[in-house]
Short mmCIF file of C-alpha atoms in Angstrom, two decimals:
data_model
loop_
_atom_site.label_atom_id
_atom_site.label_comp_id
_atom_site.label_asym_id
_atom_site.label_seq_id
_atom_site.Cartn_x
_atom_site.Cartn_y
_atom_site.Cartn_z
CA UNK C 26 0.00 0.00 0.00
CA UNK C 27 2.67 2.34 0.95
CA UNK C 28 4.63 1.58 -2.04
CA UNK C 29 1.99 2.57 -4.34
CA UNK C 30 1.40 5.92 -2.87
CA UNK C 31 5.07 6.43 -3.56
CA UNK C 32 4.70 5.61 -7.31
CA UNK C 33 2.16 7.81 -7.36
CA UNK C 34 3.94 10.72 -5.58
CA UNK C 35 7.09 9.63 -7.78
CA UNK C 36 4.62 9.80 -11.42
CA UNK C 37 3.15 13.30 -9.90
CA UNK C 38 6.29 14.83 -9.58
CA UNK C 39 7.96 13.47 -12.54
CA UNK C 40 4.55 14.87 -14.34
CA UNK C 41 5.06 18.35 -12.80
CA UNK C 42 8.61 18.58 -13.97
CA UNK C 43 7.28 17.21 -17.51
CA UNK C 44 4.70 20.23 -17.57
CA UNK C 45 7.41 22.59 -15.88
CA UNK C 46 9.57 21.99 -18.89
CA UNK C 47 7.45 22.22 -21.47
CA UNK C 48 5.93 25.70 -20.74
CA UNK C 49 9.74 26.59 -20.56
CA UNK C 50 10.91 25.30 -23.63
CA UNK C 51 7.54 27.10 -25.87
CA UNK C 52 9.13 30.22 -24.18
CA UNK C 53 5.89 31.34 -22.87
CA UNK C 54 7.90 33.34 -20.48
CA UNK C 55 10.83 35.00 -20.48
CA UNK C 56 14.17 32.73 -18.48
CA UNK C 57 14.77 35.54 -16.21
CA UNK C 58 11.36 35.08 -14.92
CA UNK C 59 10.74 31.54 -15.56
CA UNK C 60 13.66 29.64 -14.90
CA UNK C 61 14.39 25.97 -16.30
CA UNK C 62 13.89 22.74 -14.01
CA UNK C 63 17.59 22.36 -14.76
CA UNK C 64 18.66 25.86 -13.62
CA UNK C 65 16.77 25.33 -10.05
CA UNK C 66 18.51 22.00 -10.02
CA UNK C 67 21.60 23.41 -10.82
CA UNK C 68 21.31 26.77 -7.95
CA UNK C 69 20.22 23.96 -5.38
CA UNK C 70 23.75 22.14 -6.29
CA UNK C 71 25.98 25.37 -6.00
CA UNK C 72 23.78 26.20 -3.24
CA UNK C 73 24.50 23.48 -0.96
CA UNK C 74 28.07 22.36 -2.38
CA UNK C 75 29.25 25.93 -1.32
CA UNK C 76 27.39 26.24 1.79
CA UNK C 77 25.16 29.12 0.97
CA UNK C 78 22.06 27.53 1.98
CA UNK C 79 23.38 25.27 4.66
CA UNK C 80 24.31 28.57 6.41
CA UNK C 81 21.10 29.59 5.57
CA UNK C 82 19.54 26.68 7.02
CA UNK C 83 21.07 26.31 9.84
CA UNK C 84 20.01 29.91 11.10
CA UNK C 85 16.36 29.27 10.16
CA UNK C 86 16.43 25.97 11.95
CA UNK C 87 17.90 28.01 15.27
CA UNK C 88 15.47 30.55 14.92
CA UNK C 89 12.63 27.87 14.70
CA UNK C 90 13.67 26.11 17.48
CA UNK C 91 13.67 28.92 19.55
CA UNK C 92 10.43 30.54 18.79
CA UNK C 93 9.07 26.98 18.49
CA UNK C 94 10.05 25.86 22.24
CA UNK C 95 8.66 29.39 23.24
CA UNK C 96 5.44 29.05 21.18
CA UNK C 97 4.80 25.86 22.89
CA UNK C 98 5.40 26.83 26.13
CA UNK C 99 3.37 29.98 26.16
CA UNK C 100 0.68 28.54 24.25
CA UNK C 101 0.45 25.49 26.41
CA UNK C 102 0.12 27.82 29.72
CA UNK C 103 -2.26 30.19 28.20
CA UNK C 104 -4.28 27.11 26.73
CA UNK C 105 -4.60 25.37 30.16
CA UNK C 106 -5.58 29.21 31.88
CA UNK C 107 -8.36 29.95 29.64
CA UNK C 108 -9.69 25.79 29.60
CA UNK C 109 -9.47 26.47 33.25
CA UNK C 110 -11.04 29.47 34.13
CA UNK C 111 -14.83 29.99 32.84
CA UNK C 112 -13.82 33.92 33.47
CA UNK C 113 -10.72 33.95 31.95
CA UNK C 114 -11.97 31.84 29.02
CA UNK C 115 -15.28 34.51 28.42
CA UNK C 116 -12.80 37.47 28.55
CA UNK C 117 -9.56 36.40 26.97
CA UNK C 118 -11.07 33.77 24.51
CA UNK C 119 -12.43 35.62 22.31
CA UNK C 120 -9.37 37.84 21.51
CA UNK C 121 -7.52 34.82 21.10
CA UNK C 122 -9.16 33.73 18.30
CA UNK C 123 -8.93 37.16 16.84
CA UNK C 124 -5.13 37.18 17.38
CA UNK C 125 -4.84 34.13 15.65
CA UNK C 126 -6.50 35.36 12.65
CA UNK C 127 -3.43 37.76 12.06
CA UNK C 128 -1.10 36.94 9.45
CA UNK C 129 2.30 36.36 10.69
CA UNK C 130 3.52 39.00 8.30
CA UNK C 131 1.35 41.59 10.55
CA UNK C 132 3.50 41.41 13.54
CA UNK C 133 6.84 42.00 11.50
CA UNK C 134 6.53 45.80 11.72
CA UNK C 135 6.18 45.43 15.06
CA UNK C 136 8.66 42.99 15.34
CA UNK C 137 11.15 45.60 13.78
CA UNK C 138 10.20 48.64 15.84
CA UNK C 139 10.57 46.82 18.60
CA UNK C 140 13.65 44.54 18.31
CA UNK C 141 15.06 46.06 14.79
CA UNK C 142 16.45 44.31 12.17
CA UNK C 143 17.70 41.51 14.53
CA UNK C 144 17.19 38.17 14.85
CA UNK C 145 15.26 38.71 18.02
CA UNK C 146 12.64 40.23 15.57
CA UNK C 147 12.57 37.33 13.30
CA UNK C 148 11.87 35.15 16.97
CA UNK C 149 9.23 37.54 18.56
CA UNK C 150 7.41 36.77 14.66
CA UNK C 151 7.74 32.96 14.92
CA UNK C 152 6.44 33.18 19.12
CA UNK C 153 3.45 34.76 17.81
CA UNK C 154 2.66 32.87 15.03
CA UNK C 155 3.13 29.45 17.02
CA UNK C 156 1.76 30.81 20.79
CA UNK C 157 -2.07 31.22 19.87
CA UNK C 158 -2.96 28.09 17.81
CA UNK C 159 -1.37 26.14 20.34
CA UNK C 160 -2.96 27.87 23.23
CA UNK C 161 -6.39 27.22 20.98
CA UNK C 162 -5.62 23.73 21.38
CA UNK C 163 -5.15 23.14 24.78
CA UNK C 164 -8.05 25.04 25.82
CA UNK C 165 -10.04 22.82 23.43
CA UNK C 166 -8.68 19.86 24.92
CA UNK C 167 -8.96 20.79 28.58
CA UNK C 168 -12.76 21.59 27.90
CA UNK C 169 -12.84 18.53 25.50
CA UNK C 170 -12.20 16.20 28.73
CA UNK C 171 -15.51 13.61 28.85
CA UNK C 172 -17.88 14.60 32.08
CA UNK C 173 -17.62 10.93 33.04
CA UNK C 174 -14.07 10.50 33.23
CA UNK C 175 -14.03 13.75 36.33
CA UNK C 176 -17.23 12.39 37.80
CA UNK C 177 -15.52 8.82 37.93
CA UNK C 178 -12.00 10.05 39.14
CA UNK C 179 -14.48 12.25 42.29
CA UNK C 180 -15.74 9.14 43.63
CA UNK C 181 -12.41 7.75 44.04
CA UNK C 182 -11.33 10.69 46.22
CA UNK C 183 -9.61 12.46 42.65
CA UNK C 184 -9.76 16.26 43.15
CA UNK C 185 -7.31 19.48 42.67
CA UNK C 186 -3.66 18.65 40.72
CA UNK C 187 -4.06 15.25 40.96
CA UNK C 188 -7.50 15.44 38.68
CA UNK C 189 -5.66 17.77 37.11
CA UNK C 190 -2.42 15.71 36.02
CA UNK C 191 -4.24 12.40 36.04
CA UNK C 192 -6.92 12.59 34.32
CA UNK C 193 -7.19 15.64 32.39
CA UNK C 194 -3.79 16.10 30.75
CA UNK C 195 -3.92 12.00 29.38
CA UNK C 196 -7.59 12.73 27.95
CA UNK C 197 -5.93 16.01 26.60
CA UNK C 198 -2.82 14.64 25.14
CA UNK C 199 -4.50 13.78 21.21
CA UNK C 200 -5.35 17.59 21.13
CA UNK C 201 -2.18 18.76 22.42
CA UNK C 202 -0.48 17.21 19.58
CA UNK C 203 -2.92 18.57 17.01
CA UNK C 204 -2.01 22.00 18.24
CA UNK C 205 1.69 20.78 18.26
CA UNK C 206 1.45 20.12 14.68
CA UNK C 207 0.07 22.91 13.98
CA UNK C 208 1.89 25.32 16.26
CA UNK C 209 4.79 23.53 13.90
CA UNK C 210 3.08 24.53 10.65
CA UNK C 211 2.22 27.89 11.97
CA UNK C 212 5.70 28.85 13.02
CA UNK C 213 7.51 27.56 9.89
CA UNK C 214 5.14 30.35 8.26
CA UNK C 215 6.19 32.59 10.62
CA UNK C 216 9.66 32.24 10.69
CA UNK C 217 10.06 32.87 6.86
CA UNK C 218 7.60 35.82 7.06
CA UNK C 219 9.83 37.66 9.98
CA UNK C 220 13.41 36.16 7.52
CA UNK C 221 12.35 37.97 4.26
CA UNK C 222 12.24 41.26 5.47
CA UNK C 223 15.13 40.87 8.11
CA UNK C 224 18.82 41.58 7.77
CA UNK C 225 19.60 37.46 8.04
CA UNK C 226 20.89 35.32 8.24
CA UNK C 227 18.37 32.81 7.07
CA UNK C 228 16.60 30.93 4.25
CA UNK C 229 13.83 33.86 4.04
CA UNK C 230 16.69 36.54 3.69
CA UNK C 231 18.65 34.40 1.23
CA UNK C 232 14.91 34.30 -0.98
CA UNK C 233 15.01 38.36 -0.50
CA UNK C 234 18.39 38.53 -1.73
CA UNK C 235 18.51 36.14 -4.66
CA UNK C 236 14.84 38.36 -5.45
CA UNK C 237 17.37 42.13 -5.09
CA UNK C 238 19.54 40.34 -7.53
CA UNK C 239 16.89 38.95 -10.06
CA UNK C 240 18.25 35.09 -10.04
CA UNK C 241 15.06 33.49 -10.13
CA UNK C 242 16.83 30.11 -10.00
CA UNK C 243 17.76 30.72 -6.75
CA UNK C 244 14.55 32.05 -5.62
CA UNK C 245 12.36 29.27 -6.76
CA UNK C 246 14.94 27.09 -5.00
CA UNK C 247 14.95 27.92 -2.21
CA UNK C 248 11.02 28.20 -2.61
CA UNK C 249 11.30 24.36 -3.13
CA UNK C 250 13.85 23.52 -0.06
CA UNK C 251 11.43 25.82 2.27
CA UNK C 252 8.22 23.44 0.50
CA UNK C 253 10.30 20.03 0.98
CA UNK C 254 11.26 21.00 4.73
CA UNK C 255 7.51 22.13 5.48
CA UNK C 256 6.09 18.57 3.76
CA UNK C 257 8.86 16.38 5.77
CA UNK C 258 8.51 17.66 8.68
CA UNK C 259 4.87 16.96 8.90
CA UNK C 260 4.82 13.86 7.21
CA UNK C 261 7.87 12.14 9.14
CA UNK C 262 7.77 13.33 12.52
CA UNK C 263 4.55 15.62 13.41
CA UNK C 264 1.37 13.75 11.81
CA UNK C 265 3.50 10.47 12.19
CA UNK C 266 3.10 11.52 16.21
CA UNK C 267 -0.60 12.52 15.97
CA UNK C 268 -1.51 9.34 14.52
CA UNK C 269 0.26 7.22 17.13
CA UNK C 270 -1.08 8.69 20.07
CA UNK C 271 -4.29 8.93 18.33
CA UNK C 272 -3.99 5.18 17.90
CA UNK C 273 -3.46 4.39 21.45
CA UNK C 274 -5.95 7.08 23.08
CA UNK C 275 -8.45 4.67 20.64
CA UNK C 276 -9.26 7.82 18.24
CA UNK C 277 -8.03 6.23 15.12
#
């Protein structure tokens, strides 16, 4: 089964770069704008062989990692505050959800006024665009907790942080690593938002640059290393996570 969605995947991209080119060889549009398959496959080689974009990477990967841990942890308290607290939840909530309707490329003004061109700015943008879909999350899943399962744990004596740690973070775990996933997703965004317009380093500066400088080889990619990244990460290690503990909470 899994093989064949990998011929499939395979024939799909092999299609795409069939179609790719062909609209560049009719010469629809012009190179400098449309570059070939083989001149992307030639600026990812140069790319990596002389360490331009594994520079690159390896400061986008810090600053996700940072903003990522922070994300989480903010979220994750927040989350658990409002799922808490019926007043918290009917004051705060609803600006939550209105926060988290910002595009990340909102807060990189702010970002910049506040931090500069830094790569504290490029952080504070990837916090933000990970904190409040994770701290959606958790609320859900603390108020997602089944009635039964607190009136059971009550009769056996069960109140305060021990109903609180043993029964209503396991039943909360499945969502928690929906909004890990997504905080994930979220933040990736983020982080190449707050990287375009920064001074680097970084893949999203290196994609500003190679724009400057009109090499649209480079631009598209690094448009496909940022794409491959995104799609790996999710596939191998975030939904692969979801769908195990979904599995053994008997959701899947």
């Amino acid at each position: 089964m899994k093989l064949n969605i990998l011929i499939k995947r395979i024939l799909f991209l092999v299609a795409v770069l069939g179609i790719w080119q062909l609209i560049f060889s009719l010469g629809i549009l012009e190179e400098i704008i449309f570059p070939s398959p083989t001149s992307v496959g030639e600026a990812l080689y140069n790319g990596f062989t002389r360490g331009d974009f594994v520079g690159a990477l390896g400061a986008s990967f810090k600053h996700l990692f940072i903003g990522l841990f922070m994300a989480i942890t903010f979220g994750t308290v927040l989350g658990v505050i409002l799922g808490k607290s019926k007043q918290a939840d009917e004051t705060a909530g609803m600006y939550l959800i209105a926060m988290q309707s910002i595009p990340s490329i909102v807060w990189v003004p702010l970002a910049i006024m506040l931090f500069g061109f830094s790569e504290f700015a490029v952080i504070f943008v990837v916090v933000l665009g990970g904190t409040f879909v994770m701290a959606l999350n958790v609320r859900t899943a603390i108020q997602s907790v089944p009635p039964q399962f607190i009136r059971a744990a009550k009769t056996m004596g069960t109140s305060g942080f021990r109903m609180f740690f043993r029964v209503e973070v396991p039943s909360s775990v499945p969502y928690f690593m929906t909004g890990l996933r997504l905080a994930w997703a979220f933040s990736w965004r983020a982080l190449m938002a707050g990287e375009l317009l920064s001074n680097g380093p970084g893949l999203g500066y290196s994609l500003a640059y190679a724009q400057d400088y009109a090499r649209m080889d480079q631009v598209v990619a690094i448009i496909v290393i940022i794409g491959v990244i995104g799609a790996f990460a999710d596939q191998l290690v975030f939904s692969k996570l979801e769908k195990n503990v979904r599995s053994r909470w008997g959701l899947a």
